[in-house]
CSV table of C-alpha atoms in Angstrom, one decimal:
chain,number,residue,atom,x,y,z
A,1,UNK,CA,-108.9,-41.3,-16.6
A,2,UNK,CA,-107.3,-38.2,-15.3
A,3,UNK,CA,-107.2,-34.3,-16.7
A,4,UNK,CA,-106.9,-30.6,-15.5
A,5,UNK,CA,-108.2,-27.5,-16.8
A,6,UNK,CA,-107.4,-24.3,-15.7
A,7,UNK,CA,-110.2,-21.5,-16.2
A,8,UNK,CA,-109.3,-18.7,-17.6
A,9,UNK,CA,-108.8,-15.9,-15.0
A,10,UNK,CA,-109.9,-18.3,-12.3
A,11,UNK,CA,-109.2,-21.7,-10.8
A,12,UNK,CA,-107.8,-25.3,-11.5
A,13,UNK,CA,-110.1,-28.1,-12.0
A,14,UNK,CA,-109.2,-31.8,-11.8
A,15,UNK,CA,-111.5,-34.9,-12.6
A,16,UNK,CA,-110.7,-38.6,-11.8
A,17,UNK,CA,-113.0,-40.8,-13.4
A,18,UNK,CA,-114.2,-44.5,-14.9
A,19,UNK,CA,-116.3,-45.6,-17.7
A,20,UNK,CA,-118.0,-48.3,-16.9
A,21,UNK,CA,-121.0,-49.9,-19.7
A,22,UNK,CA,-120.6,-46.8,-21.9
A,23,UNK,CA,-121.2,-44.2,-18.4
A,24,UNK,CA,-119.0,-42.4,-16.3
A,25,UNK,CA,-118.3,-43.6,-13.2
A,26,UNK,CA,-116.9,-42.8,-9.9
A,27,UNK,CA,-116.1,-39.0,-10.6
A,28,UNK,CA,-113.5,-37.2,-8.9
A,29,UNK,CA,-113.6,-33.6,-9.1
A,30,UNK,CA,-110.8,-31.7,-6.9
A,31,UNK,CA,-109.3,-28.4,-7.5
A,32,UNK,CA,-108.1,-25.1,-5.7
A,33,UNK,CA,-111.4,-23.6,-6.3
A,34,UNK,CA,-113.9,-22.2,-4.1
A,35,UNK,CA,-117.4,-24.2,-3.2
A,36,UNK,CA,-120.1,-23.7,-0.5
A,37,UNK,CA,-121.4,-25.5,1.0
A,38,UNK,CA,-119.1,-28.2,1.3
A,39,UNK,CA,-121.2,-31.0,0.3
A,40,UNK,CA,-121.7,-29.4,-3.0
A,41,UNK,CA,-118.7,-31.5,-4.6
A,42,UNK,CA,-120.4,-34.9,-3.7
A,43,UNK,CA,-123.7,-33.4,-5.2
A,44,UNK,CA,-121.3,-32.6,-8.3
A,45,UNK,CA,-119.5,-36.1,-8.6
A,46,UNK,CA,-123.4,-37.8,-8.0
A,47,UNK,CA,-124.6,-35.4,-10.8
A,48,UNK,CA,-121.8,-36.4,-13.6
A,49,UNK,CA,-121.4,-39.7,-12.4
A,50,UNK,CA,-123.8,-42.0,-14.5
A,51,UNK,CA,-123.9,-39.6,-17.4
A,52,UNK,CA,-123.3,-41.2,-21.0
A,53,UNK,CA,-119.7,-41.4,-22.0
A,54,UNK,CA,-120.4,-39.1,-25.2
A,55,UNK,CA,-122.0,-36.3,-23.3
A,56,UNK,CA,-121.2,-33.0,-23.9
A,57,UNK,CA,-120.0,-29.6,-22.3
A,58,UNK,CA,-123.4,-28.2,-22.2
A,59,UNK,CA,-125.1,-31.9,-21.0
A,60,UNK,CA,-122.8,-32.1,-18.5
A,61,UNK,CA,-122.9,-28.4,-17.4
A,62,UNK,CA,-126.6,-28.7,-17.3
A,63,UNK,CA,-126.4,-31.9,-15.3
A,64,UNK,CA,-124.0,-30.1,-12.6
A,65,UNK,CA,-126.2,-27.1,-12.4
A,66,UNK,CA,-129.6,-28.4,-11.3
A,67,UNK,CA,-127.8,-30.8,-8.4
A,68,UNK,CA,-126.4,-27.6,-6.9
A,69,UNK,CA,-128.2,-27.0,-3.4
A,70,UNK,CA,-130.2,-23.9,-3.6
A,71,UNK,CA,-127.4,-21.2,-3.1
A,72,UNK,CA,-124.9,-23.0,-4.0
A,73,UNK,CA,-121.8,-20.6,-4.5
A,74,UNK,CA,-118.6,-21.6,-7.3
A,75,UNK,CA,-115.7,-19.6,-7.0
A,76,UNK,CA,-113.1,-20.0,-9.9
A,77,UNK,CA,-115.0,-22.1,-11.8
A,78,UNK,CA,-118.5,-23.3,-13.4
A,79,UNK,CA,-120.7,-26.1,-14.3
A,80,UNK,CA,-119.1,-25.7,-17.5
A,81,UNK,CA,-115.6,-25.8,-16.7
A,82,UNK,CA,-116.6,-29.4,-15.1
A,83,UNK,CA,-117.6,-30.1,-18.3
A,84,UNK,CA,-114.8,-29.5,-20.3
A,85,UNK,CA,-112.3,-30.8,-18.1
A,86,UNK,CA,-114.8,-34.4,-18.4
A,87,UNK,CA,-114.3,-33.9,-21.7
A,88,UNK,CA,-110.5,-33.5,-21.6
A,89,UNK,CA,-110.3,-36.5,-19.6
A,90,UNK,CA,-112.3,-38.6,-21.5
A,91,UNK,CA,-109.9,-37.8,-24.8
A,92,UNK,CA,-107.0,-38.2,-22.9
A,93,UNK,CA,-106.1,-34.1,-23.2
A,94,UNK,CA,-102.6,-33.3,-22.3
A,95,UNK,CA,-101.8,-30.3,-20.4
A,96,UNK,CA,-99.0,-27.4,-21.1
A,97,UNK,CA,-96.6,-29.1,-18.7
A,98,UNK,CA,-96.6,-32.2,-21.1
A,99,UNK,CA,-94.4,-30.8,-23.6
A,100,UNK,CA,-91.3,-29.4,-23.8
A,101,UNK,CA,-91.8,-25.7,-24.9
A,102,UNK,CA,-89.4,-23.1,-27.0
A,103,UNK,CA,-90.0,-19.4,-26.9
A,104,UNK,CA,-88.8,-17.9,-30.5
A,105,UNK,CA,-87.4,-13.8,-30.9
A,106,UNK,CA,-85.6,-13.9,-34.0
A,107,UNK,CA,-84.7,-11.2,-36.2
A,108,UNK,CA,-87.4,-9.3,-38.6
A,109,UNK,CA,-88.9,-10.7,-41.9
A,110,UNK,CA,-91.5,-9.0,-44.0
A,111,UNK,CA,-95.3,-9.7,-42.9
A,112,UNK,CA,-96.0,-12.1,-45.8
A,113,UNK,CA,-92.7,-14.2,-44.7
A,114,UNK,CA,-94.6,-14.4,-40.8
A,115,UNK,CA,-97.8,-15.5,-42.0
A,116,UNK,CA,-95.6,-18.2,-43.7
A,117,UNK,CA,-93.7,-19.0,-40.7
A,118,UNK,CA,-96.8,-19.3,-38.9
A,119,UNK,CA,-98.1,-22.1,-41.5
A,120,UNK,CA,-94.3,-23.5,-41.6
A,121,UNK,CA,-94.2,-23.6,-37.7
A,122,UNK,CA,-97.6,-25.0,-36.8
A,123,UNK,CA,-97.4,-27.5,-39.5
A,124,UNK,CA,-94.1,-28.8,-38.5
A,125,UNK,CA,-95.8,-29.3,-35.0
A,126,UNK,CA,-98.7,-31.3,-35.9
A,127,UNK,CA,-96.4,-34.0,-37.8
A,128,UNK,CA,-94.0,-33.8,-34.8
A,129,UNK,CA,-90.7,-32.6,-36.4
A,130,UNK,CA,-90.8,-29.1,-34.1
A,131,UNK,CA,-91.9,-29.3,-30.4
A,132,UNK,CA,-94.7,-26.7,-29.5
A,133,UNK,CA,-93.6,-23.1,-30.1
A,134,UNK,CA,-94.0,-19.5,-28.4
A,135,UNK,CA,-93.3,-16.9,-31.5
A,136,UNK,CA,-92.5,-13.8,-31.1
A,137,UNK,CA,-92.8,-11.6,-34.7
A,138,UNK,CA,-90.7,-8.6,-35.4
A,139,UNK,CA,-91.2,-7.5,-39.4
A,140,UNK,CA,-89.5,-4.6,-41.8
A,141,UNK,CA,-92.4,-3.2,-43.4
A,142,UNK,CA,-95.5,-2.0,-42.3
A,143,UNK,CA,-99.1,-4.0,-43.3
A,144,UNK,CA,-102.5,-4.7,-43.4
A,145,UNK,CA,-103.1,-8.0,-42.6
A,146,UNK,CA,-106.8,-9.1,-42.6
A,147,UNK,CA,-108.4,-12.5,-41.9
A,148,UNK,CA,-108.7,-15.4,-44.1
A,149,UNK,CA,-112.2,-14.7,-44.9
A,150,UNK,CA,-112.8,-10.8,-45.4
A,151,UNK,CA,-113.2,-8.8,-48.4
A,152,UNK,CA,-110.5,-7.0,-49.7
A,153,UNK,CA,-112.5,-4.5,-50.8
A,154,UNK,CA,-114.9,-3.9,-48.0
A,155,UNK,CA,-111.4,-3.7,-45.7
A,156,UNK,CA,-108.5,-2.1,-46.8
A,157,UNK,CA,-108.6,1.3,-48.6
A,158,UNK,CA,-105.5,0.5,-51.1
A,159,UNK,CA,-105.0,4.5,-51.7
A,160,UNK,CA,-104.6,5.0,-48.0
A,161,UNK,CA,-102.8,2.0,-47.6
A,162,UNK,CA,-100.0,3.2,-50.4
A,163,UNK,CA,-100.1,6.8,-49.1
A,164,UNK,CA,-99.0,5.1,-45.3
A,165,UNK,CA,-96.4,3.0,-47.2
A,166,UNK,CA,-98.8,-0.4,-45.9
A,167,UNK,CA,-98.7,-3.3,-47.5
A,168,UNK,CA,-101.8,-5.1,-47.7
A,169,UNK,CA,-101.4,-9.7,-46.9
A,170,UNK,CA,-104.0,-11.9,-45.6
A,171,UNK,CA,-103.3,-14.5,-43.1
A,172,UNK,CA,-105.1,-18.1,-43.0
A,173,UNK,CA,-106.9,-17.7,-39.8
A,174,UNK,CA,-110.2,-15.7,-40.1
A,175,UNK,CA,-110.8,-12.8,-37.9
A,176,UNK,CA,-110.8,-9.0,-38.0
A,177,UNK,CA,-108.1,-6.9,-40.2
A,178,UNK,CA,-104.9,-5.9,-38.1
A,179,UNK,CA,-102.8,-2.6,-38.6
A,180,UNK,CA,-99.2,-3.4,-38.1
A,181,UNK,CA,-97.0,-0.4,-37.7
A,182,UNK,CA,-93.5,0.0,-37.3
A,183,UNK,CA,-92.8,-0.2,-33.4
A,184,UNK,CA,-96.6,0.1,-33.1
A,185,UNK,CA,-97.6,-3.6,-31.8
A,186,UNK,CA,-96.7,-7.1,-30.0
A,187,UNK,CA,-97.8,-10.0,-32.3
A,188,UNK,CA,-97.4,-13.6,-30.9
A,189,UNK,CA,-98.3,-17.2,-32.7
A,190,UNK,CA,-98.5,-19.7,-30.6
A,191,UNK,CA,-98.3,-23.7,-32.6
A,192,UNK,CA,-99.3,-26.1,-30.2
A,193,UNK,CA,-100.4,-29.7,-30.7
A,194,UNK,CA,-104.5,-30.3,-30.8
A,195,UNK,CA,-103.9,-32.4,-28.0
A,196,UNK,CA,-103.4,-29.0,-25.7
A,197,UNK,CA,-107.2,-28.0,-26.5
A,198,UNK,CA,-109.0,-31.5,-26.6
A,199,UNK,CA,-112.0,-31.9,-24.8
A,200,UNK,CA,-112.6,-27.4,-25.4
A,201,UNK,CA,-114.8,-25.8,-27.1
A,202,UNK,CA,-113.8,-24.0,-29.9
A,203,UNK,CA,-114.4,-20.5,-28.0
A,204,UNK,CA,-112.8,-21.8,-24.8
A,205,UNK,CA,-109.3,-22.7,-26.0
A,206,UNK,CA,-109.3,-19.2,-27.5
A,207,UNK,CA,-109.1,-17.9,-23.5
A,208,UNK,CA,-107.2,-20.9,-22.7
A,209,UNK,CA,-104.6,-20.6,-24.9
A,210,UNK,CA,-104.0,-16.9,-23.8
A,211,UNK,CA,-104.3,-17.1,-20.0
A,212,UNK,CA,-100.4,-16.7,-19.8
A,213,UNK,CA,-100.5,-13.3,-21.7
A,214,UNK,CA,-103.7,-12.1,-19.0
A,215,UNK,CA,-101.2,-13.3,-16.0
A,216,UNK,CA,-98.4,-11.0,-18.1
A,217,UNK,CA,-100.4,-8.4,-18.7
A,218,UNK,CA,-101.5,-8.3,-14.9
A,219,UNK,CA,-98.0,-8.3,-13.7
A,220,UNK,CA,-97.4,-4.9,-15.6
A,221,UNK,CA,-100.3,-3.5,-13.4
A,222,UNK,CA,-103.0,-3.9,-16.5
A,223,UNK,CA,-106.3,-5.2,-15.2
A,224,UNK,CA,-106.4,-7.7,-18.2
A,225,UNK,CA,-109.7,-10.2,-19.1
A,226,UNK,CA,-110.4,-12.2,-22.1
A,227,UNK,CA,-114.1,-11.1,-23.8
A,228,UNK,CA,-115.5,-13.9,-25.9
A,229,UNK,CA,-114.7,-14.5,-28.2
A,230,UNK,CA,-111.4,-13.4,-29.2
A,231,UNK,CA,-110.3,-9.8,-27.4
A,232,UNK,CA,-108.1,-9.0,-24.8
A,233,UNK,CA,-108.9,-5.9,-22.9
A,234,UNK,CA,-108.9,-4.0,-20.0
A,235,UNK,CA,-111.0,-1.5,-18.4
A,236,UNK,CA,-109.9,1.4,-20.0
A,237,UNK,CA,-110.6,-0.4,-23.6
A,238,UNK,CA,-109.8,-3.4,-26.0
A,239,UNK,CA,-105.6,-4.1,-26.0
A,240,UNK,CA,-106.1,-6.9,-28.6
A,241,UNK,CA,-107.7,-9.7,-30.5
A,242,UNK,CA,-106.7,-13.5,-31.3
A,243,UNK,CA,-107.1,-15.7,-34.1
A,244,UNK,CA,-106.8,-19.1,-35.1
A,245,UNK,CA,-106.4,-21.9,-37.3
A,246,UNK,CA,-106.7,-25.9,-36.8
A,247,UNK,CA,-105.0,-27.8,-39.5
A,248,UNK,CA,-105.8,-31.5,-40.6
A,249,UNK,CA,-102.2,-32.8,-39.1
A,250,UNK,CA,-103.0,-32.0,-35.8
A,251,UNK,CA,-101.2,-28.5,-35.5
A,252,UNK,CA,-102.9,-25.8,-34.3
A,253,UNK,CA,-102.0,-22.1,-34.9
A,254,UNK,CA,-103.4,-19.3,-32.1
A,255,UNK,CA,-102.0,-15.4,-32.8
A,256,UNK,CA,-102.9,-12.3,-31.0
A,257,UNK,CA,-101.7,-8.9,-31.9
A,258,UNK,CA,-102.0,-6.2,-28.8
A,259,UNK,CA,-101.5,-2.4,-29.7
A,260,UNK,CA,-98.1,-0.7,-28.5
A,261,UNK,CA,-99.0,2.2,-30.0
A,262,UNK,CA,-101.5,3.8,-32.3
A,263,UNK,CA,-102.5,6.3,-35.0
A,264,UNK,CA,-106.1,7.0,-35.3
A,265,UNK,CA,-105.6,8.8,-38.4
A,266,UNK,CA,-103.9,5.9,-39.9
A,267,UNK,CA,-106.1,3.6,-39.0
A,268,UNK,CA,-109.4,4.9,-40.6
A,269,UNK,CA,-107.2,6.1,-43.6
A,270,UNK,CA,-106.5,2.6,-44.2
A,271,UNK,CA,-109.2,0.6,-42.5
A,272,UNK,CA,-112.9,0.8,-44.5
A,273,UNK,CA,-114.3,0.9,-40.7
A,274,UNK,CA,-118.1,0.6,-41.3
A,275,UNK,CA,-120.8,2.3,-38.5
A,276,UNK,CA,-122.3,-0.5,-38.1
A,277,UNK,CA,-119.0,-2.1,-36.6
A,278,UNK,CA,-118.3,0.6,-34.5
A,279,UNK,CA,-121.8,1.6,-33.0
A,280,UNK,CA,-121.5,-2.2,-32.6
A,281,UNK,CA,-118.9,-1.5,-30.0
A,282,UNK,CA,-120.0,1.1,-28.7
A,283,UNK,CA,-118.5,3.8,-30.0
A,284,UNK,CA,-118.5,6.3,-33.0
A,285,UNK,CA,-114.6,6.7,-33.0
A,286,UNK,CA,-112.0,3.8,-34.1
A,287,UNK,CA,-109.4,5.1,-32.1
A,288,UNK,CA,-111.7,5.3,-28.9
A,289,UNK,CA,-112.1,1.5,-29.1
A,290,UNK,CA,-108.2,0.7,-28.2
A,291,UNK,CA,-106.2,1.6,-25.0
A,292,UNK,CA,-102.5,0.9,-26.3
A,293,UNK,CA,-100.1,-0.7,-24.2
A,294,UNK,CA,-97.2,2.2,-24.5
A,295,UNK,CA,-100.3,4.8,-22.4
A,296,UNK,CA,-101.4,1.6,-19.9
A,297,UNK,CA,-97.7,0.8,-18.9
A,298,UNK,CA,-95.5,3.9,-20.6
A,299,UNK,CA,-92.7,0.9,-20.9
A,300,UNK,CA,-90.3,0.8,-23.9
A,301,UNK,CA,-92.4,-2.4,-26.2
A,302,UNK,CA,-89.1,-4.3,-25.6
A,303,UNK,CA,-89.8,-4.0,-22.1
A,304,UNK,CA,-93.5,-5.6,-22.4
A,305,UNK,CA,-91.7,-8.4,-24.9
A,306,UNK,CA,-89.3,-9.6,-22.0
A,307,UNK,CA,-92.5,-9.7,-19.9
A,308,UNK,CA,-94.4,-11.8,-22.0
A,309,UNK,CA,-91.1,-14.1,-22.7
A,310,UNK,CA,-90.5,-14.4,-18.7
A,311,UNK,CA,-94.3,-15.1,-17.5
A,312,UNK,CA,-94.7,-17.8,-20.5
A,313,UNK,CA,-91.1,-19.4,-19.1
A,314,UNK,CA,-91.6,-19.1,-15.6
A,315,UNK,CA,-95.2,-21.1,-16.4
A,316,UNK,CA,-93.9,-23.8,-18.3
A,317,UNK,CA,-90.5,-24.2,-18.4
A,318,UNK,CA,-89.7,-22.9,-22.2
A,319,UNK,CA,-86.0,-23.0,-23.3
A,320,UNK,CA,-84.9,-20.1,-26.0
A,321,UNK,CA,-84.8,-21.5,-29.6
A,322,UNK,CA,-84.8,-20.0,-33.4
A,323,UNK,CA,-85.9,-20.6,-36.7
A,324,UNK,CA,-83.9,-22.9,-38.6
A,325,UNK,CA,-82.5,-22.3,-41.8
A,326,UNK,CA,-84.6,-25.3,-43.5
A,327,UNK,CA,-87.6,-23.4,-41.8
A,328,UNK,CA,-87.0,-20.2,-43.5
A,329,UNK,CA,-86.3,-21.9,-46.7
A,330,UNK,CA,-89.7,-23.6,-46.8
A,331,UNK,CA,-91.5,-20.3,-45.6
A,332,UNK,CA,-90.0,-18.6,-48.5
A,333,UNK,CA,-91.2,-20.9,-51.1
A,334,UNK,CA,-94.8,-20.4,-49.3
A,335,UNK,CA,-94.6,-16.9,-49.8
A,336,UNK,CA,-93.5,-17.2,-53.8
A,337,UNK,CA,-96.4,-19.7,-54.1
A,338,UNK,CA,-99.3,-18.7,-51.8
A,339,UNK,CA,-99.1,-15.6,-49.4
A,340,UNK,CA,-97.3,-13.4,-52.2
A,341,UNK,CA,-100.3,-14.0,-55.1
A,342,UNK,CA,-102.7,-11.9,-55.8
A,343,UNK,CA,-104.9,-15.7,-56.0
A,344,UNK,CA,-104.1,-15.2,-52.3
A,345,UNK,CA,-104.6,-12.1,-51.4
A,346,UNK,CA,-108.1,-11.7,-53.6
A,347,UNK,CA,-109.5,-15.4,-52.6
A,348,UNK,CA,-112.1,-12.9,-51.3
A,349,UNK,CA,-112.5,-10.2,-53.6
């Protein structure tokens, strides 16, 4: 059995191994990491090696950790990064360069029709009828779009939210509530097949499946890192979040929306943004929380777009594709019967 796993911000990892009687057996572990001493890795592959078959990250993490020499030093990688790339070996995990990838840019559509798309798409890719997808949104009317499982109520404030001209949607993957201004953010959706994060923890494939966006980010001269579990930031302050949602076919949705741009005023008009979520963070202001892209890079959003589309090619080899017209059918009879009802929009009030 054979699998990679490249840690997030740091190193790849590889494992070769057996199962022999219901235990692993003769582990492998390679990589373009970083380990002293030197005879660290066959204290490693002795440490896995024998371990039941069903063991987990953390068993196996823990298992790594205490055969380590005293001072042992790992560079690009951890006892739990052995762990999960085990684990992706042992479910047979594919990689991103086992698929054949298309990067999407297609015109604008109202948010409701993009949450749609995003079920449409990701569906479509778990059954197999659409081969694993890069999105990139563009919409015609400012929003409110706030995770699967918040209150209405507690979130939005529906008088600011008219008097901003914001519609309010929710989306099926849970998270926080994003703010999505004309020209003022960069939304993505990535629909992959659950064979990408197999062997991860749910928190893991969060940073995994955004690594590409980190390398972009870093080759506009941001100093980007993923914070568990689901922001992207930089030193001078949070950029973005992600989200995500695992359907029973085997598709899995992943979205993160970065700020461009932003209006403080805007946002707490049409945010409820409670203290204890702020002094949470940090911080008593809303606006001091984000460092928008347009003041990190002062590049034209299109410019940051074609970035994102170019690192995510040159990494995997994605070919430019668009919606079809049987895709946007069926995303606007999901709108008409789900994302457009106020059943939908209230199923927390």
């Amino acid at each position: 059995m054979h699998a990679e796993y490249k840690v997030p911000g740091g190193k790849l990892v590889v494992v070769d191994l057996d199962v022999e009687a219901g235990r692993l057996a003769n582990v492998r572990l390679a990589g373009d990491f970083f380990l002293e001493p030197d005879d660290a890795l066959v204290a490693i592959n002795e440490a896995v090696s024998g371990l039941p078959a069903e063991a987990d990250v953390p068993t196996i993490a823990a298992a790594v950790r205490s055969a380590l020499p005293e001072g042992a030093q790992l560079l690009g990688f951890t006892p739990e990064s052995v762990g999960t790339v085990v684990r992706r070996a042992l479910v047979t995990a594919s990689g991103w360069k086992d698929f054949s990838w298309q990067i999407v840019h297609d015109r604008p559509v109202s948010p409701r029709m993009n949450l749609a798309l995003d079920e449409v798409l990701t569906t479509r890719v778990g059954d197999g009828r659409r081969m694993p997808t890069l999105r990139l949104w563009e919409w015609n009317q400012s929003a409110v779009v706030i995770g699967s499982f918040q209150s209405y109520r507690n979130e939005v404030d529906p008088e600011g939210a008219r008097r901003h001209g914001y519609d309010v949607v929710r989306r099926i993957s849970g998270g926080g509530a994003m703010l999505m201004g004309a020209d003022a953010i960069i939304t993505y959706s990535l629909s992959v097949p659950a064979s990408l994060v197999a062997g991860m923890t749910f928190a893991d494939s969060y940073a995994f499946l955004d690594d590409w966006v980190l390398q972009a980010l870093r080759s506009l001269g941001i100093d980007a890192t993923y914070q568990p579990l689901n922001d992207i930031a930089s030193p001078e302050g949070k950029i973005g979040g992600a989200a995500q949602k695992r359907l029973a076919n085997g598709g899995v949705l992943h979205h993160a929306t970065l700020s461009y741009d932003m209006d403080g005023k805007v946002l707490t008009d049409v945010l409820r943004i409670g203290r204890e979520k702020l002094s949470d963070k940090g911080t008593t202001s809303a606006a001091k929380r984000v460092d928008p892209l347009r003041r990190q890079t002062g590049l034209p959003r299109e410019a940051i777009i074609q970035a994102f589309a170019d690192t995510f090619t040159t990494l995997y080899g994605a070919e430019v594709g668009h919606i079809t017209e049987e895709e946007y059918a069926e995303a606007e009879a999901l709108v008409a019967s789900k994302f457009a009802t106020d059943a939908w929009l209230h199923r927390v009030p």
